[in-house]
Coordinates of C-alpha atoms in Angstrom, one line a residue:
X122 CA -3.1 -39.2 46.6
X123 CA -3.8 -35.2 46.3
X124 CA -1.1 -34.1 44.0
X125 CA -3.0 -30.7 43.5
X126 CA -2.7 -30.7 47.0
X127 CA 0.8 -31.3 47.2
X128 CA 1.9 -28.8 44.5
X129 CA -0.3 -25.9 45.8
X130 CA 1.2 -27.0 49.5
X131 CA 4.8 -26.5 47.9
X132 CA 3.9 -23.5 45.8
X133 CA 2.7 -21.4 48.8
X134 CA 5.9 -22.0 50.6
X135 CA 7.9 -20.5 48.1
X136 CA 5.9 -17.6 48.3
X137 CA 3.5 -17.7 45.3
X138 CA -0.1 -16.5 45.8
X139 CA -2.8 -18.9 46.1
X140 CA -4.9 -17.1 43.4
X141 CA -2.4 -17.9 40.3
X142 CA -0.9 -21.1 41.8
X143 CA -5.0 -21.9 40.9
X144 CA -4.4 -20.6 37.8
X145 CA -1.6 -22.4 36.7
X146 CA -3.1 -25.6 38.5
X147 CA -5.9 -25.3 35.7
X148 CA -3.2 -26.6 33.2
X149 CA -1.5 -28.8 34.5
X150 CA -1.9 -32.2 34.0
X151 CA 0.2 -35.6 34.9
X152 CA 1.3 -38.6 32.9
X153 CA 2.0 -41.3 33.4
X154 CA 5.4 -42.0 32.3
X155 CA 6.3 -45.5 31.3
X156 CA 10.2 -46.7 30.7
X157 CA 11.9 -49.8 30.0
X158 CA 14.6 -50.8 32.5
X159 CA 13.5 -49.5 35.6
X160 CA 13.5 -50.6 39.4
X161 CA 10.0 -50.6 40.0
X162 CA 7.7 -53.3 39.7
X163 CA 6.7 -54.2 35.7
X164 CA 3.0 -52.5 35.0
X165 CA 2.9 -53.6 31.1
X166 CA 4.9 -54.3 28.0
X167 CA 5.8 -52.7 25.0
X168 CA 5.5 -55.4 21.9
X169 CA 5.1 -58.8 22.7
X170 CA 2.3 -61.1 23.0
X171 CA -1.0 -60.1 24.2
X172 CA -3.1 -62.0 26.3
X173 CA -6.7 -61.6 25.0
X174 CA -9.7 -63.3 26.0
X175 CA -10.1 -67.0 25.3
X176 CA -11.7 -67.3 22.0
X177 CA -11.0 -63.6 20.5
X178 CA -9.6 -63.4 17.4
X179 CA -6.2 -61.1 16.9
X180 CA -7.2 -57.9 16.4
X181 CA -7.1 -57.5 12.1
X182 CA -7.9 -55.1 9.7
X183 CA -8.8 -55.7 6.1
X184 CA -7.2 -59.5 7.0
X185 CA -4.0 -57.8 7.9
X186 CA -3.1 -58.3 11.8
X187 CA -2.4 -55.5 13.8
X188 CA 0.9 -55.5 16.4
X189 CA 0.5 -55.0 19.7
X190 CA 2.0 -51.7 20.4
X191 CA 1.4 -51.5 24.8
X192 CA -0.1 -53.6 27.4
X193 CA -0.6 -52.1 30.3
X194 CA -2.0 -53.0 33.9
X195 CA -4.6 -50.8 34.6
X196 CA -4.6 -51.4 38.4
X197 CA -0.5 -51.2 39.0
X198 CA -1.0 -48.0 37.4
X199 CA -0.2 -45.1 39.3
X200 CA -3.5 -42.7 40.1
X201 CA -3.9 -39.2 38.7
X202 CA -6.5 -36.7 39.5
X203 CA -8.7 -36.2 37.2
X204 CA -7.7 -39.1 34.6
X205 CA -10.5 -41.8 34.0
X206 CA -8.7 -44.9 33.7
X207 CA -10.0 -48.0 34.4
X208 CA -9.2 -49.4 37.9
X209 CA -8.2 -52.4 37.2
X210 CA -8.0 -54.3 33.8
X211 CA -5.8 -54.8 31.1
X212 CA -5.7 -52.2 28.2
X213 CA -4.1 -53.1 24.5
X214 CA -3.3 -50.7 22.1
X215 CA -2.6 -52.6 18.9
X216 CA -1.7 -50.6 15.7
X217 CA 0.0 -51.0 12.2
X218 CA 2.2 -48.2 11.8
X219 CA 2.8 -48.1 8.2
X220 CA -0.8 -48.5 7.5
X221 CA -1.8 -45.4 9.8
X222 CA 0.6 -43.1 8.9
X223 CA -1.2 -40.3 7.1
X224 CA -4.2 -42.0 6.9
X225 CA -7.1 -40.2 6.8
X226 CA -10.1 -42.3 5.2
X227 CA -13.9 -41.9 5.8
X228 CA -13.3 -44.7 8.6
X229 CA -10.2 -43.0 10.5
X230 CA -8.3 -45.7 13.1
X231 CA -9.2 -48.3 10.9
X232 CA -5.2 -49.7 11.7
X233 CA -5.5 -49.8 15.1
X234 CA -7.6 -50.6 18.3
X235 CA -7.6 -50.6 21.9
X236 CA -8.8 -53.4 23.9
X237 CA -9.9 -53.5 27.5
X238 CA -10.1 -56.9 29.3
X239 CA -12.0 -56.7 32.4
X240 CA -10.4 -58.5 35.4
X241 CA -11.4 -61.7 36.0
X242 CA -11.8 -62.0 32.5
X243 CA -10.7 -66.1 31.4
X244 CA -7.7 -65.3 29.0
X245 CA -4.5 -66.9 27.3
X246 CA -1.3 -66.0 25.6
X247 CA -3.0 -64.9 22.0
X248 CA -1.0 -67.5 19.1
X249 CA 0.0 -64.5 16.5
X250 CA -1.4 -65.5 12.8
X251 CA 1.8 -64.1 11.3
X252 CA 5.4 -63.7 13.5
X253 CA 5.7 -60.1 11.4
X254 CA 3.1 -58.7 13.4
X255 CA 5.6 -59.4 16.8
X256 CA 7.8 -57.3 18.2
X257 CA 10.6 -57.6 21.2
X258 CA 8.9 -57.5 24.2
X259 CA 10.3 -54.8 26.8
X260 CA 8.8 -55.1 30.2
X261 CA 7.7 -51.1 31.7
X262 CA 7.6 -49.4 34.7
X263 CA 5.7 -46.3 35.5
X264 CA 6.6 -42.7 37.0
X265 CA 4.8 -39.8 37.2
X266 CA 5.5 -36.8 35.1
X267 CA 4.3 -33.0 35.0
X268 CA 2.6 -31.9 31.3
X269 CA 2.1 -28.6 30.2
X270 CA 0.0 -27.4 27.1
X271 CA 2.6 -26.1 24.5
X272 CA 2.3 -22.4 24.9
X273 CA 3.0 -23.2 28.7
X274 CA 6.1 -25.0 27.7
X275 CA 10.3 -23.8 27.8
X276 CA 12.0 -24.6 25.0
X277 CA 13.0 -24.0 21.4
X278 CA 10.0 -25.4 19.4
X279 CA 9.1 -23.6 16.0
X280 CA 6.0 -22.1 17.8
X281 CA 8.3 -20.4 20.4
X282 CA 10.1 -18.8 17.7
X283 CA 7.1 -17.7 15.7
X284 CA 5.4 -16.5 19.0
X285 CA 9.0 -14.1 20.3
X286 CA 8.8 -12.9 16.5
X287 CA 5.6 -11.9 16.0
X288 CA 4.6 -8.2 16.3
X289 CA 2.0 -7.4 18.6
X290 CA -0.2 -6.2 16.0
X291 CA 0.7 -8.8 13.7
X292 CA -1.0 -11.7 16.4
X293 CA -5.4 -12.1 16.5
X294 CA -7.0 -11.1 19.1
X295 CA -6.9 -14.7 20.5
X296 CA -2.9 -14.4 20.4
X297 CA -3.0 -11.1 21.7
X298 CA -5.6 -12.4 24.5
X299 CA -3.0 -15.4 25.5
X300 CA -0.1 -12.7 25.8
X301 CA -1.8 -10.6 28.1
X302 CA -2.7 -13.8 30.2
X303 CA 0.9 -15.1 30.9
X304 CA 2.1 -11.6 31.2
X305 CA -1.0 -10.4 33.9
X306 CA -2.1 -13.5 35.2
X307 CA 0.9 -15.8 35.4
X308 CA 3.8 -13.6 36.7
X309 CA 5.7 -16.5 38.4
X310 CA 5.7 -19.2 35.4
X311 CA 8.9 -20.0 35.8
X312 CA 9.0 -20.8 39.3
X313 CA 5.7 -22.9 39.0
X314 CA 7.1 -25.3 35.9
X315 CA 10.5 -26.3 37.6
X316 CA 8.2 -26.8 40.6
X317 CA 5.8 -28.8 38.4
X318 CA 8.8 -30.7 36.9
X319 CA 11.0 -31.1 40.1
X320 CA 7.7 -32.5 41.3
X321 CA 6.9 -35.2 38.6
X322 CA 10.1 -35.5 36.7
X323 CA 9.6 -38.8 34.9
X324 CA 11.6 -38.5 31.5
X325 CA 9.9 -41.6 29.8
X326 CA 9.3 -41.2 26.1
X327 CA 6.0 -43.5 26.2
X328 CA 3.3 -41.8 28.1
X329 CA -0.6 -42.4 29.3
X330 CA -2.2 -39.1 29.7
X331 CA -1.3 -35.5 29.5
X332 CA -1.2 -33.2 26.4
X333 CA 0.0 -33.9 22.9
X334 CA -1.1 -30.7 21.3
X335 CA 1.7 -30.5 18.8
X336 CA 0.8 -29.0 15.4
X337 CA 0.5 -32.3 13.8
X338 CA -1.3 -34.1 16.6
X339 CA -4.2 -31.1 16.4
X340 CA -4.3 -31.1 12.6
X341 CA -4.6 -34.8 12.3
X342 CA -7.5 -34.7 14.8
X343 CA -9.0 -32.0 12.8
X344 CA -9.0 -34.0 9.8
X345 CA -10.3 -37.0 11.4
X346 CA -13.2 -35.7 13.0
X347 CA -14.0 -32.7 11.1
X348 CA -13.2 -33.4 7.6
X349 CA -11.2 -29.8 7.1
X350 CA -8.4 -32.1 5.6
X351 CA -6.4 -29.2 6.8
X352 CA -3.7 -28.1 9.3
X353 CA -4.4 -25.7 12.3
X354 CA -1.8 -22.5 12.8
X355 CA -0.4 -22.1 16.1
X356 CA -1.3 -21.1 18.5
X357 CA -5.0 -21.0 17.4
X358 CA -8.3 -20.7 19.3
X359 CA -9.7 -24.0 17.7
X360 CA -6.3 -25.8 18.5
X361 CA -6.7 -24.7 22.0
X362 CA -10.4 -26.1 22.2
X363 CA -9.1 -29.6 20.7
X364 CA -6.3 -30.0 22.4
X365 CA -8.1 -29.5 25.9
X366 CA -10.8 -31.9 24.8
X367 CA -8.7 -34.7 23.7
X368 CA -5.7 -36.5 25.8
X369 CA -3.7 -39.0 24.9
X370 CA -4.2 -42.7 26.2
X371 CA -0.9 -43.8 24.8
X372 CA 1.1 -40.7 23.5
X373 CA 4.9 -42.2 22.3
X374 CA 7.7 -39.4 22.0
X375 CA 9.1 -38.7 18.7
X376 CA 11.8 -40.9 17.3
X377 CA 14.0 -40.5 14.8
X378 CA 13.8 -42.7 11.3
X379 CA 11.3 -44.4 12.8
X380 CA 7.0 -44.4 13.5
X381 CA 5.7 -42.9 16.5
X382 CA 2.0 -42.9 17.2
X383 CA -0.4 -41.4 19.4
X384 CA -3.5 -43.2 20.3
X385 CA -5.9 -40.4 21.5
X386 CA -9.6 -39.7 22.8
X387 CA -12.0 -37.0 24.4
X388 CA -12.2 -37.0 28.3
X389 CA -15.8 -37.7 28.2
X390 CA -15.1 -40.9 26.2
X391 CA -12.9 -42.3 28.2
X392 CA -14.9 -41.6 31.3
X393 CA -17.5 -43.9 29.5
X394 CA -15.0 -46.5 28.4
X395 CA -16.1 -45.9 24.7
X396 CA -12.7 -47.5 23.4
X397 CA -13.8 -47.3 20.2
X398 CA -13.6 -43.8 20.0
X399 CA -10.1 -43.6 20.3
X400 CA -8.1 -42.0 17.4
X401 CA -4.4 -42.4 16.3
X402 CA -2.5 -40.2 14.9
X403 CA 1.1 -42.0 13.3
X404 CA 4.1 -39.8 12.5
X405 CA 7.2 -40.5 10.9
X406 CA 10.7 -38.7 11.1
X407 CA 12.6 -38.9 8.6
X408 CA 16.6 -38.7 8.4

């Protein structure tokens, strides 16, 4: 489906200039929201047991079995413009969240795996090596949701408070450039944002695609890929670049008093099906 065309037609009906729609659309991404208990047909499941190729061992790290985080049938997912997921087959995400939390070793992501099983592969339900690595299975249905980079979202995140309180002379040249862009190039930002959310409004807390550009995620990617060992301030030019280069293969929203994980991958690695290049960012929300 031509989602960009659908959005453009609806925005034009609101009287928004075509060139402004184009500028906004460059930042708009669609994500596939996954939620349990929906009315549609299941497209996969959280937890439970995976179907692995016959003869394949359960993924592990240092003899520690990695729990199944998510299994999705790529052929059952709704199509998204510019998102190079496989057209068919199954994607399996494994992660030991407790071990992955805060893990910044020389081998980042060693406590996580992404496994792709092409259609036609002989598979079987895997026997768990340890019952502790199996969580309750929850079947999930899919729906589309609109995603914008954090700097274009409306809300009360910490960076919004930072942005609103910052004096012009205290801004970096890049921050000044961004502020001018929002004011001059997107005068109908509120209308465009509301339209996108009205068209694609899945509120699922687990999603494939979209953005994961919060400061913790960007800082973790920086530390794992560039070995800087420091967090990037937001908004920051390097943070914007990383948020553009990477996208979430599986993006678990913040949950309180629990671990939550984001599987991130570069656009080029996704297009080339280099699943071993995916990185994980696991956080823990303390009570």
